[in-house]
Coordinates of C-alpha atoms (C1' of nucleotides) in Angstrom, one line a residue:
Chain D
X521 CA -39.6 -23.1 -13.0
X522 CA -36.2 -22.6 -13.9
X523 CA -36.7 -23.5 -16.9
X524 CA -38.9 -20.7 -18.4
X525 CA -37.5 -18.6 -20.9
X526 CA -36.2 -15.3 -19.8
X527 CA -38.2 -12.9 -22.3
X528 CA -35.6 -9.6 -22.3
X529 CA -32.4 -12.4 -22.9
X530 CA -34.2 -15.1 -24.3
X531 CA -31.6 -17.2 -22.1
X532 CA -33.3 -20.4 -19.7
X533 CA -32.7 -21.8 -16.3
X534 CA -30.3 -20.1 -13.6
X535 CA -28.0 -18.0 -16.7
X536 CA -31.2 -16.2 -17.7
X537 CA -32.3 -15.0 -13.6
X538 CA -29.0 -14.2 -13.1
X539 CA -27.7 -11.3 -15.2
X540 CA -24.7 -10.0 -13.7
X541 CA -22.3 -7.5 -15.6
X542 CA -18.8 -6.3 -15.0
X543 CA -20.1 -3.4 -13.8
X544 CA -22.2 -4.4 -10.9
X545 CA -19.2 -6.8 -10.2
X546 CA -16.8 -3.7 -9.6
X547 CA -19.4 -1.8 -7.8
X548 CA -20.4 -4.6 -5.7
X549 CA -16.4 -4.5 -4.6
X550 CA -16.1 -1.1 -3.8
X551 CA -19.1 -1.3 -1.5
X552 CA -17.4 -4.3 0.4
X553 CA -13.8 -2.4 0.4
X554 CA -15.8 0.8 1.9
X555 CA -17.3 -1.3 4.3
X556 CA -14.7 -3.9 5.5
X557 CA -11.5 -2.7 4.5
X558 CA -8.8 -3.7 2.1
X559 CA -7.2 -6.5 4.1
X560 CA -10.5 -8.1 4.8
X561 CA -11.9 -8.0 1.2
X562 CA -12.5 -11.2 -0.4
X563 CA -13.4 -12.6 -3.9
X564 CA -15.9 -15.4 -2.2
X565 CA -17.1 -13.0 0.4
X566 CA -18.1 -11.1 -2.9
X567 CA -19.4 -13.8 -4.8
X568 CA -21.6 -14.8 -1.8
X569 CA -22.8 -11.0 -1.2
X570 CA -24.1 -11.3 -5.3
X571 CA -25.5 -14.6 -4.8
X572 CA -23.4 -16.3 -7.2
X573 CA -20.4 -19.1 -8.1
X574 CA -17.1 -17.4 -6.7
X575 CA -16.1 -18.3 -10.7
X576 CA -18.8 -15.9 -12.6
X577 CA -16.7 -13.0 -10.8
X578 CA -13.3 -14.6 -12.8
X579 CA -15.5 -15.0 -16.2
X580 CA -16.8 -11.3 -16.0
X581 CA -13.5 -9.3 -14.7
X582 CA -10.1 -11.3 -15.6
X583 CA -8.3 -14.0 -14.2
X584 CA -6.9 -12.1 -11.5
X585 CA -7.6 -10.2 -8.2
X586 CA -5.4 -7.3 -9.8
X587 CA -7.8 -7.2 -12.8
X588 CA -10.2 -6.5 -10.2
X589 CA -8.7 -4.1 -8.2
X590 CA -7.5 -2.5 -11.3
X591 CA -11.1 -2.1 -12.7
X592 CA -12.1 -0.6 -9.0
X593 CA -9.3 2.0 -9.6
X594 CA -10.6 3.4 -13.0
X595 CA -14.2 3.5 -11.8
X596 CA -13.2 5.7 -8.7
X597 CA -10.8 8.3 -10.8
X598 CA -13.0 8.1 -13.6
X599 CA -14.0 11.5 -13.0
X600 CA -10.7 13.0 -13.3
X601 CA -11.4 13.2 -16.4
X602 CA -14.2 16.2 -16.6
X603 CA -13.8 19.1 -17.9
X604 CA -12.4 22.3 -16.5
X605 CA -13.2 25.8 -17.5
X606 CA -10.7 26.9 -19.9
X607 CA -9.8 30.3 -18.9
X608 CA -7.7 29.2 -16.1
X609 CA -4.3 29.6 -15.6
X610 CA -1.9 26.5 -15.9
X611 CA -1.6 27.0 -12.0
X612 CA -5.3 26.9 -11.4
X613 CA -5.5 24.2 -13.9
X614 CA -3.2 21.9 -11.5
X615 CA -4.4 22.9 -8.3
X616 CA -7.7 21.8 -9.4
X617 CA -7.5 18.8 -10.8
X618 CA -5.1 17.6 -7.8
X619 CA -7.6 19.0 -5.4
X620 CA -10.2 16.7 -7.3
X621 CA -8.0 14.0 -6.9
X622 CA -7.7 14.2 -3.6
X623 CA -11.7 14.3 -3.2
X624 CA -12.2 11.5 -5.1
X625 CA -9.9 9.3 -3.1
X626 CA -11.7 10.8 0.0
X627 CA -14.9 9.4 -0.8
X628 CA -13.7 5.9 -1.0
X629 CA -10.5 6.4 1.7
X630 CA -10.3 2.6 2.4
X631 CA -9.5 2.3 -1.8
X632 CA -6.1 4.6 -1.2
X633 CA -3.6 1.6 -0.9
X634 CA -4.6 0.6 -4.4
X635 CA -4.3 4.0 -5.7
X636 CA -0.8 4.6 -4.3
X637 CA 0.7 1.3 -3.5
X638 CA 0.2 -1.2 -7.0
X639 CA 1.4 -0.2 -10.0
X640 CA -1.4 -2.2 -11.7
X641 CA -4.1 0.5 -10.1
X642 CA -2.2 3.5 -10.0
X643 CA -1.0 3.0 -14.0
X644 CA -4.9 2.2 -14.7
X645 CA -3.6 5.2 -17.0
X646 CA -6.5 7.8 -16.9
X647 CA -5.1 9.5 -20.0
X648 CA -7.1 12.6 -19.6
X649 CA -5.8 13.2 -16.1
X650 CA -2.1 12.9 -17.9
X651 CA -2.9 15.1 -20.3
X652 CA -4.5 17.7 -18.6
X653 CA -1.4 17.8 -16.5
X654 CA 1.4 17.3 -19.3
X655 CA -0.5 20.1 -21.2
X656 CA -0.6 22.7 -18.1
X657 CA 3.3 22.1 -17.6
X658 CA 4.3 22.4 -21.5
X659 CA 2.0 25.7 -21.4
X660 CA 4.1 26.5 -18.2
X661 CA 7.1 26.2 -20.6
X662 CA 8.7 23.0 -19.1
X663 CA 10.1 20.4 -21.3
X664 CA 12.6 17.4 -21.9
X665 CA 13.6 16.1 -18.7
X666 CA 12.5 19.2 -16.9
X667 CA 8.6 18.5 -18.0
X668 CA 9.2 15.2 -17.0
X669 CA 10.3 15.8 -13.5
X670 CA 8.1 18.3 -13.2
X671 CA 5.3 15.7 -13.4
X672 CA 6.4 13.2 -11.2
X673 CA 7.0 15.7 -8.4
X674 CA 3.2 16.7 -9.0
X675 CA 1.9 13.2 -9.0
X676 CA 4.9 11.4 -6.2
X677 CA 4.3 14.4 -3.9
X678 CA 0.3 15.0 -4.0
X679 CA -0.8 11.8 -4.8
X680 CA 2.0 10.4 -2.4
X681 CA 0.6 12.7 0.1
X682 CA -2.8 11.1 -0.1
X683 CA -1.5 7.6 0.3
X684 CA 0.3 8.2 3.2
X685 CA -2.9 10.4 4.8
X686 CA -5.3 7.1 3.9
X687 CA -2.8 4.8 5.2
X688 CA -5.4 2.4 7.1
X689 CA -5.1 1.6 11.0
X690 CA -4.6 -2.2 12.0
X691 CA -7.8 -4.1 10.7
X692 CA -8.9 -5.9 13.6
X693 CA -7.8 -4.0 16.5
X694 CA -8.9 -6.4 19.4
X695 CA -5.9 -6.2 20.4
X696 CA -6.2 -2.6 21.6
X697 CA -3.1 -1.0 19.8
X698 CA -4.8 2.3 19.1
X699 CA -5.3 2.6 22.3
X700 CA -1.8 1.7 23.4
X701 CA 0.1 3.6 20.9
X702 CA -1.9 7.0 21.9
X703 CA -0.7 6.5 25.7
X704 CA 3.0 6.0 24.0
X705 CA 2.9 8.8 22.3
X706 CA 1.5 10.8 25.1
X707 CA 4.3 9.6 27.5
X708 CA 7.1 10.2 25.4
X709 CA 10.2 11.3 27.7
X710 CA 10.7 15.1 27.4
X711 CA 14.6 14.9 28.0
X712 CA 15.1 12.4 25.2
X713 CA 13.0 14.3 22.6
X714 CA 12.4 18.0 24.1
X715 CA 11.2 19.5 20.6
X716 CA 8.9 16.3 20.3
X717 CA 7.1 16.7 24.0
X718 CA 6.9 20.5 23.7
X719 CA 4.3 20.7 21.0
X720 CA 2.8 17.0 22.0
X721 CA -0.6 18.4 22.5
X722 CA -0.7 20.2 19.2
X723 CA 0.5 17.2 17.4
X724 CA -0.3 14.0 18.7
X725 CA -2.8 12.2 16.4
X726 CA -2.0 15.1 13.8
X727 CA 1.3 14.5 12.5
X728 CA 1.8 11.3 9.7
X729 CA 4.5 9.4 12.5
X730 CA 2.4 10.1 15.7
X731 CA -0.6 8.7 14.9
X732 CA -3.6 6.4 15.1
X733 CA -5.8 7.6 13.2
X734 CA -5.9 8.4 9.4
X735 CA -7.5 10.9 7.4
X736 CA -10.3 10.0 6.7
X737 CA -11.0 10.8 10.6
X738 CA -8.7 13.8 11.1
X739 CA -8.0 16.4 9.0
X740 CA -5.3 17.0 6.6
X741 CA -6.7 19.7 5.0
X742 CA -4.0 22.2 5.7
X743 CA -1.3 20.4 5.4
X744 CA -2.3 19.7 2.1
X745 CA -2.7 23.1 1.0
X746 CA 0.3 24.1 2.2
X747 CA 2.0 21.0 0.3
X748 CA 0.1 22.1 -3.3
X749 CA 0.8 25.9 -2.8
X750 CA 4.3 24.6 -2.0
X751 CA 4.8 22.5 -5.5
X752 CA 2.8 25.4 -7.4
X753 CA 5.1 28.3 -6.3
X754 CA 7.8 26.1 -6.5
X755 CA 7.1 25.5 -10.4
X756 CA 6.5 28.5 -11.4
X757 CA 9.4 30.0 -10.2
X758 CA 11.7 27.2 -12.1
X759 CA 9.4 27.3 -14.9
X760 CA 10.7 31.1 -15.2
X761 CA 14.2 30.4 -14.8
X762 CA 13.7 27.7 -17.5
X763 CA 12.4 29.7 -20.0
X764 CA 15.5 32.3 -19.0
X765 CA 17.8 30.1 -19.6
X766 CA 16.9 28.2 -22.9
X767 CA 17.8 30.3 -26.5
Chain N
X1268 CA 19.5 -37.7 20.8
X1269 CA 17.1 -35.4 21.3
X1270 CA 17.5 -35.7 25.2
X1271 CA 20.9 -34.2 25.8
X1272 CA 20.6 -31.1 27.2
X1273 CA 22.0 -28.0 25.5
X1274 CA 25.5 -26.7 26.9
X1275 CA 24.5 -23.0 26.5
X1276 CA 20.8 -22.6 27.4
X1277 CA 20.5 -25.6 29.8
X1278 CA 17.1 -26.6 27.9
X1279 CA 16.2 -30.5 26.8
X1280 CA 15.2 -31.6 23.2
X1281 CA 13.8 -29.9 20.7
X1282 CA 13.5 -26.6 22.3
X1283 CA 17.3 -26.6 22.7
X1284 CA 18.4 -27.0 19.2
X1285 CA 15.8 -24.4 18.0
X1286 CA 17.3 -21.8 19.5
X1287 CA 15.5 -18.7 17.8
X1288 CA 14.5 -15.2 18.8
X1289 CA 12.4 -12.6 17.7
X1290 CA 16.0 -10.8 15.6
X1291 CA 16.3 -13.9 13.5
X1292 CA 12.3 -14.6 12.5
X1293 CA 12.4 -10.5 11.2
X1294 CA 15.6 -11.1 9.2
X1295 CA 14.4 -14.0 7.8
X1296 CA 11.0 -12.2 7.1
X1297 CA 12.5 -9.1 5.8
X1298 CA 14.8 -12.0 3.6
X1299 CA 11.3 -13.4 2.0
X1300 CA 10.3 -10.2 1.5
X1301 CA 13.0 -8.9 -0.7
X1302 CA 12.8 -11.9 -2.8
X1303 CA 9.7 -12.8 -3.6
X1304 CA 7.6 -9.6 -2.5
X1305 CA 4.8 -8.5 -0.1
X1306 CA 1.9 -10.3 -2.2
X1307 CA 3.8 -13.7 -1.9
X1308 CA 4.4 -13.3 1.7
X1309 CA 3.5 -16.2 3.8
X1310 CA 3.9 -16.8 7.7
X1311 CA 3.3 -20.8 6.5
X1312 CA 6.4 -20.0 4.4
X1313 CA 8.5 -18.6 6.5
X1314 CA 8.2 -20.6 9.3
X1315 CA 9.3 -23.6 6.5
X1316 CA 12.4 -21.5 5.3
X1317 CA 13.1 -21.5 8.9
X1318 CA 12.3 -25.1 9.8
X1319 CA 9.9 -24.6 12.4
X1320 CA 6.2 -25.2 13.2
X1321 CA 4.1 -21.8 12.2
X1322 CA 3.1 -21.3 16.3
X1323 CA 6.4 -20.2 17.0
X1324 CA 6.3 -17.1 15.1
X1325 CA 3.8 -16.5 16.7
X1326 CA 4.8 -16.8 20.4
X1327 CA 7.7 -14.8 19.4
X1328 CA 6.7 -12.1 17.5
X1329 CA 3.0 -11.1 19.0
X1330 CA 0.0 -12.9 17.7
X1331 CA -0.8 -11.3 14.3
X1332 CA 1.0 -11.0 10.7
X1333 CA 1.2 -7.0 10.9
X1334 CA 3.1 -7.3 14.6
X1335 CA 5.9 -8.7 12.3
X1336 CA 5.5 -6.3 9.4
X1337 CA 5.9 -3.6 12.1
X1338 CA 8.8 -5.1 13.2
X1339 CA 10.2 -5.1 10.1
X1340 CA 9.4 -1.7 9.2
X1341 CA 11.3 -1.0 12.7
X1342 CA 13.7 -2.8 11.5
X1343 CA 14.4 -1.0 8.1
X1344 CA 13.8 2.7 9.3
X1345 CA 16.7 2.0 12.5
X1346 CA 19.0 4.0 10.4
X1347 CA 17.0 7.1 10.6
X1348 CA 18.4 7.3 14.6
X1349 CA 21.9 7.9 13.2
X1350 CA 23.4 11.1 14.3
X1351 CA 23.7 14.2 12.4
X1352 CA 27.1 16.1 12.2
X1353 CA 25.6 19.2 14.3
X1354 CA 26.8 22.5 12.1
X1355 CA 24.5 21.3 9.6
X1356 CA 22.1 24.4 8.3
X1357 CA 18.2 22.7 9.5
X1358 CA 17.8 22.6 5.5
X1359 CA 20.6 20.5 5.2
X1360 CA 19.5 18.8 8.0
X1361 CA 16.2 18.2 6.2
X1362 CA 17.8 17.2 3.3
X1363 CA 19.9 14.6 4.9
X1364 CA 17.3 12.8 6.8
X1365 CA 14.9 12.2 3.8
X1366 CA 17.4 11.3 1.6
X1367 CA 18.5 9.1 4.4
X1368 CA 14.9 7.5 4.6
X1369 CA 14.8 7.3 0.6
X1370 CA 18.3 5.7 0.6
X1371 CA 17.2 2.9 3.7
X1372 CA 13.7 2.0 1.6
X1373 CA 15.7 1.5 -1.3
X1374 CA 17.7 -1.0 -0.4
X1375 CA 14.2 -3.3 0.4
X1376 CA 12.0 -1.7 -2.3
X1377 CA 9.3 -4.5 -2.0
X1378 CA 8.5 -3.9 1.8
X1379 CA 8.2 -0.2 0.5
X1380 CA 4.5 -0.7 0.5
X1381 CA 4.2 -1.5 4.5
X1382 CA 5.9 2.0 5.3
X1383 CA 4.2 4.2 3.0
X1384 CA 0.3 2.3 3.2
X1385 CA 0.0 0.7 6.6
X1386 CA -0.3 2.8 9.8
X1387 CA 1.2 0.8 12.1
X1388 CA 4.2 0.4 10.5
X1389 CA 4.6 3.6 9.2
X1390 CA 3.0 5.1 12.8
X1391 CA 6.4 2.5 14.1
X1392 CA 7.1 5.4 15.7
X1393 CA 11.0 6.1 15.1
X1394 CA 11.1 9.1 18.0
X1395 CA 14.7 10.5 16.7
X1396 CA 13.2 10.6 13.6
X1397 CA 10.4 12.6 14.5
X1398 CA 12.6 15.0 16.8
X1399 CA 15.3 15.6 14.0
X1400 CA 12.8 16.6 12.2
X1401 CA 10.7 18.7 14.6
X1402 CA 14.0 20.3 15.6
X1403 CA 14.7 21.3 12.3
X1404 CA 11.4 23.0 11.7
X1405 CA 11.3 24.9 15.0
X1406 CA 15.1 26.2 14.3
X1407 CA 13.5 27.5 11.1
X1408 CA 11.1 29.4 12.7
X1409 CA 7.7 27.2 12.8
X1410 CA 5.6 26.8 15.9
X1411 CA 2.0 25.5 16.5
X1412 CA -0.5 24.8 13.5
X1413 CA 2.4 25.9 10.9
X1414 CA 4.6 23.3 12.9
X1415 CA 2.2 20.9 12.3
X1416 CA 1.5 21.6 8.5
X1417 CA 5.0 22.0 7.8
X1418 CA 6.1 18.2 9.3
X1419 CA 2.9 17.1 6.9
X1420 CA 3.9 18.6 4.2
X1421 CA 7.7 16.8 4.3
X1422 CA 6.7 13.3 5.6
X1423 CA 3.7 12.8 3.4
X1424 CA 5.3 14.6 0.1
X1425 CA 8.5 12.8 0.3
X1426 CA 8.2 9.4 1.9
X1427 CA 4.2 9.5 -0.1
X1428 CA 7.0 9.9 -3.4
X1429 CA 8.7 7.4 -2.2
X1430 CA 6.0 5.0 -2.0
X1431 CA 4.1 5.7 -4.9
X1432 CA 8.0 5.7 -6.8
X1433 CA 8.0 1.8 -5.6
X1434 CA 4.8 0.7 -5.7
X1435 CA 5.2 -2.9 -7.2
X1436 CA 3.9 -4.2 -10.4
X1437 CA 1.9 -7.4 -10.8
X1438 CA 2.8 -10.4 -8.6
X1439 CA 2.9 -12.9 -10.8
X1440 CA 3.0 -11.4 -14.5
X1441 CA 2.0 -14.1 -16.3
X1442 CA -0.6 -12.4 -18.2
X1443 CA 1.8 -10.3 -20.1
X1444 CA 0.7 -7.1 -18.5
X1445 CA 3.8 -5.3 -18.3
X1446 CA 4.3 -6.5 -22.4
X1447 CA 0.7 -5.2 -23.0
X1448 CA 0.4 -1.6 -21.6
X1449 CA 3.6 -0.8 -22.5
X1450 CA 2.0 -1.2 -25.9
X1451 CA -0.7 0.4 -25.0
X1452 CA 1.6 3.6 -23.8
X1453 CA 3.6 3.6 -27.4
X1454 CA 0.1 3.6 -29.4
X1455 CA -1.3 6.6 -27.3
X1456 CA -3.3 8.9 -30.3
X1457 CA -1.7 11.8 -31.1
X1458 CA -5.1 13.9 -31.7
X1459 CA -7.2 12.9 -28.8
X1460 CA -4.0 13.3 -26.5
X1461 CA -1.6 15.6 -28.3
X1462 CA 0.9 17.0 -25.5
X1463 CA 1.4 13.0 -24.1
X1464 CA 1.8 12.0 -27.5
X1465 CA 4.4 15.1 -28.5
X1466 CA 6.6 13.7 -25.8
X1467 CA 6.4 10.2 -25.0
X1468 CA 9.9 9.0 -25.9
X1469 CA 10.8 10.7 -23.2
X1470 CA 8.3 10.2 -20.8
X1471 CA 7.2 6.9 -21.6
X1472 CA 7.8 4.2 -18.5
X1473 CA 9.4 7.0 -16.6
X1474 CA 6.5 9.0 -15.1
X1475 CA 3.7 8.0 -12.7
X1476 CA 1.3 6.7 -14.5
X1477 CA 2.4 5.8 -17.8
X1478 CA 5.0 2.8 -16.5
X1479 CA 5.3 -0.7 -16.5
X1480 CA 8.5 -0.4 -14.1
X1481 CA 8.4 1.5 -10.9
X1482 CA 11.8 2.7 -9.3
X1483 CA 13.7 0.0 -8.0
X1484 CA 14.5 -0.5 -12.1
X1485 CA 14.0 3.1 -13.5
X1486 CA 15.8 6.1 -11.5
X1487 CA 13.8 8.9 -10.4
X1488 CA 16.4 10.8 -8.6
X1489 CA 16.4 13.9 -10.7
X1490 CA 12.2 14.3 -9.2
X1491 CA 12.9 13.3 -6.1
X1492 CA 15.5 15.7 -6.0
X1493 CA 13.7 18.7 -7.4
X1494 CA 10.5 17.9 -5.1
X1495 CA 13.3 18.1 -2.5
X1496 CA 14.2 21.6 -4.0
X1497 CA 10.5 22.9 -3.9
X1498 CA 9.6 21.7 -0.5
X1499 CA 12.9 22.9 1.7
X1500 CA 12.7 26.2 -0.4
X1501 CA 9.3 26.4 0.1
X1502 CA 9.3 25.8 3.8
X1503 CA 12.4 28.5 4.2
X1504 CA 10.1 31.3 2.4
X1505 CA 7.3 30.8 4.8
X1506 CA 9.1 30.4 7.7
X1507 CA 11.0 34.0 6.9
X1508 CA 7.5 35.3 6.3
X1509 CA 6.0 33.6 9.7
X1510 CA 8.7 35.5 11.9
X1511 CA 7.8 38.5 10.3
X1512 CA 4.0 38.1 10.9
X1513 CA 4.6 36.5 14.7
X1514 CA 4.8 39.6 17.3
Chain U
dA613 C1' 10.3 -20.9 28.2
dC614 C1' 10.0 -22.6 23.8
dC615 C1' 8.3 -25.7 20.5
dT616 C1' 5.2 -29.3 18.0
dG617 C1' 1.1 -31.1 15.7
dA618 C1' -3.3 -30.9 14.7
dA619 C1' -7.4 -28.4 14.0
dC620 C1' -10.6 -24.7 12.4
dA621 C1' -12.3 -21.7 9.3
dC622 C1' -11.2 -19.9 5.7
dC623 C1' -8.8 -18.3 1.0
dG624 C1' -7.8 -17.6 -4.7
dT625 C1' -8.1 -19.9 -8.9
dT626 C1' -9.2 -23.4 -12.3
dC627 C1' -12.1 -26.5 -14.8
dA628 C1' -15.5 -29.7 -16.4
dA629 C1' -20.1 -29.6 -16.9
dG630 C1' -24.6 -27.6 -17.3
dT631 C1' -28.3 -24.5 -19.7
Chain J
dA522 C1' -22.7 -16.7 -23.4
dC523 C1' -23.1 -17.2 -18.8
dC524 C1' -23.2 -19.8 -14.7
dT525 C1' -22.7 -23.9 -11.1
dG526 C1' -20.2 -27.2 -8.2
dA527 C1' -16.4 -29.4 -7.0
dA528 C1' -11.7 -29.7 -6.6
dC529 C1' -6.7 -28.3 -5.7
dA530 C1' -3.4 -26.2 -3.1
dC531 C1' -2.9 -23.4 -0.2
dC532 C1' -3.7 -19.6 3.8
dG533 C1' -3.6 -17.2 9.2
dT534 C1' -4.4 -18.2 13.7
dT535 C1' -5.2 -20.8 18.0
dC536 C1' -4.5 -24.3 21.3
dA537 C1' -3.6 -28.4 23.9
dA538 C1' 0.3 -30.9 24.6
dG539 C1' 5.1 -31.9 24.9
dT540 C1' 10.1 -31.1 26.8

DNA sequence: ACCTGAACACCGTTCAAGT
DNA sequence: ACCTGAACACCGTTCAAGT
């Protein structure tokens, strides 16, 4: 039986039944990362889950697990890349696409670490997304060192922001530290820390330090906003005094 | 041999001329870490480099691989508890701290990661920390929900910079990548992407996304610093404006 | 109390061989 | 070209047993 031709590849035995591509690899990987978790992913648990040799997913995707990961980073901020509506302001242009960012990462929170803490993922270089941004600060009137620095405070602070909001909670927590740390922080001495234990019911669990859960299950939203309008106002107001103070 | 007891602890064979604690396995850990990174990290490893059977690590240190890394994140961060010379404006106050925390994860770029995209060590919960910097805001004014947004906004935009700033390249590079996307940078097209390509001399391997270094070999001080700018100025133009609103 | 040794159930990656 | 199966050199974690 296996050894009927396959009539759309014209390939025989278990080659032809199988058909796998690179992109049902990757999409088979961000399922299992959504599902299990970062730490827990694995390349045989992936292989198994296609019903395949651990080795096809090598053959398909790279040598590496990096290549992988990499791959699984370009597929989720693929859509950076879309179009915006021209007539924006440089301002509006940013806030946007750093707002979409932030949504796409949201939809696959458990991906964030690759995002914001490997070079190899993060550096997946979506040029569009660079340029979009390089283009909004040179309209702005930034450049030289000042365009450069400009840039990274955009990408370090928002998409730094993100990472840090995603940051995932122990993987297996049999060991109950969720449930520990939240009495800790409740109990936390008012004479040692009086600003702390003042405001502990409006920020326990909702500050980055004080925390057990991430954002994909609390809210960050405001914070956020505060953080982009922060950056924006900030960069206009230098991108004025620039302009000022060149010829 | 092995029999004589041990002048100092009292205890017979082996056990005696072990002699380690909980202090030493970190170090040692934190030792690994800085050399050969957080990918290559290995409790097998470390227990060789210390001459010991794996177990003990575990009886000392709590029975799972991120119980250490929080340790060592404790560890690092320590220095945040300093004191603060006390006529200090709350922005300079602001200032010091993160540059503080910048400065401490510097000095052990590769645990970087384990602060900035793991919970529990990032949640390690340095309290001083937290009040210095709670202190701070409530001087300036904040209180409630804009208390809340405000911490946000300066732990996840400056220690999320931090992290994405040294997020670390491949493990083990011996694909070439590094060698092949910085080619990949210095061929960008110069119609598809005009603005990246008008100013990559100065931009290539020193922003974000278009590096093959992160910031343990190229300096980003001049961002950090400005994103430092944008956020304390920020943060003392709403707080003016919130004791205006407030009653 | 502190440590060893062995055991269990896994990994990532490579490679010859098959179709 | 695409896939299998086996092999290599490791892992993290637990547990009975030793001193």
């Amino acid at each position: 039986m296996t050894s009927k031709r396959d009539k759309k590849t014209g390939l025989r035995g278990r080659a032809a039944t199988v058909g796998l591509d690179k992109a049902q690899i990757v999409n088979a990987a961000i399922e299992q990362i959504d599902q299990r978790g970062l730490a827990a992913f694995s390349m045989r648990e992936l292989a198994r889950t296609l019903g395949v040799s651990p080795a096809v997913i090598y053959w398909h995707v790279g040598g590496r697990q990096e290549d992988l990961f990499a791959e699984v980073s370009a597929v989720i901020t693929a859509a950076l890349a879309d179009e915006f509506e021209p007539e924006q302001s440089w301002q509006e242009r940013l806030r946007s696409v750093f707002r979409r960012y932030r949504h796409l990462v949201h939809q696959h929170p458990k991906v964030a670490p690759l995002l914001g803490a490997q070079m190899k993922s993060n550096g997946v270089a979506n040029l569009v997304w660079v340029e979009t941004v390089l283009a909004a600060l040179a309209e702005a009137g930034f450049a030289g060192e000042s365009l450069r620095d400009a840039f990274n405070v955009l990408i370090g602070g928002l998409s730094g922001f993100v990472t840090m909001e995603l940051a995932p909670p122990p993987a297996d927590d049999s060991s109950g530290w969720q449930q520990t740390f939240a009495e800790r922080v409740e109990s936390i001495d008012a004479e040692s820390f009086p600003h702390t234990h003042a405001v502990l019911p409006l920020i326990s669990n909702r500050i980055f330090v004080l925390r057990w859960q991430n954002g994909a299950d609390v809210s960050y939203d405001s914070s956020f906003e505060l953080l982009l309008d922060i950056i924006i106002d900030g960069l206009t107001l230098r991108a004025q005094q620039q302009g000022v103070s060149r010829r």
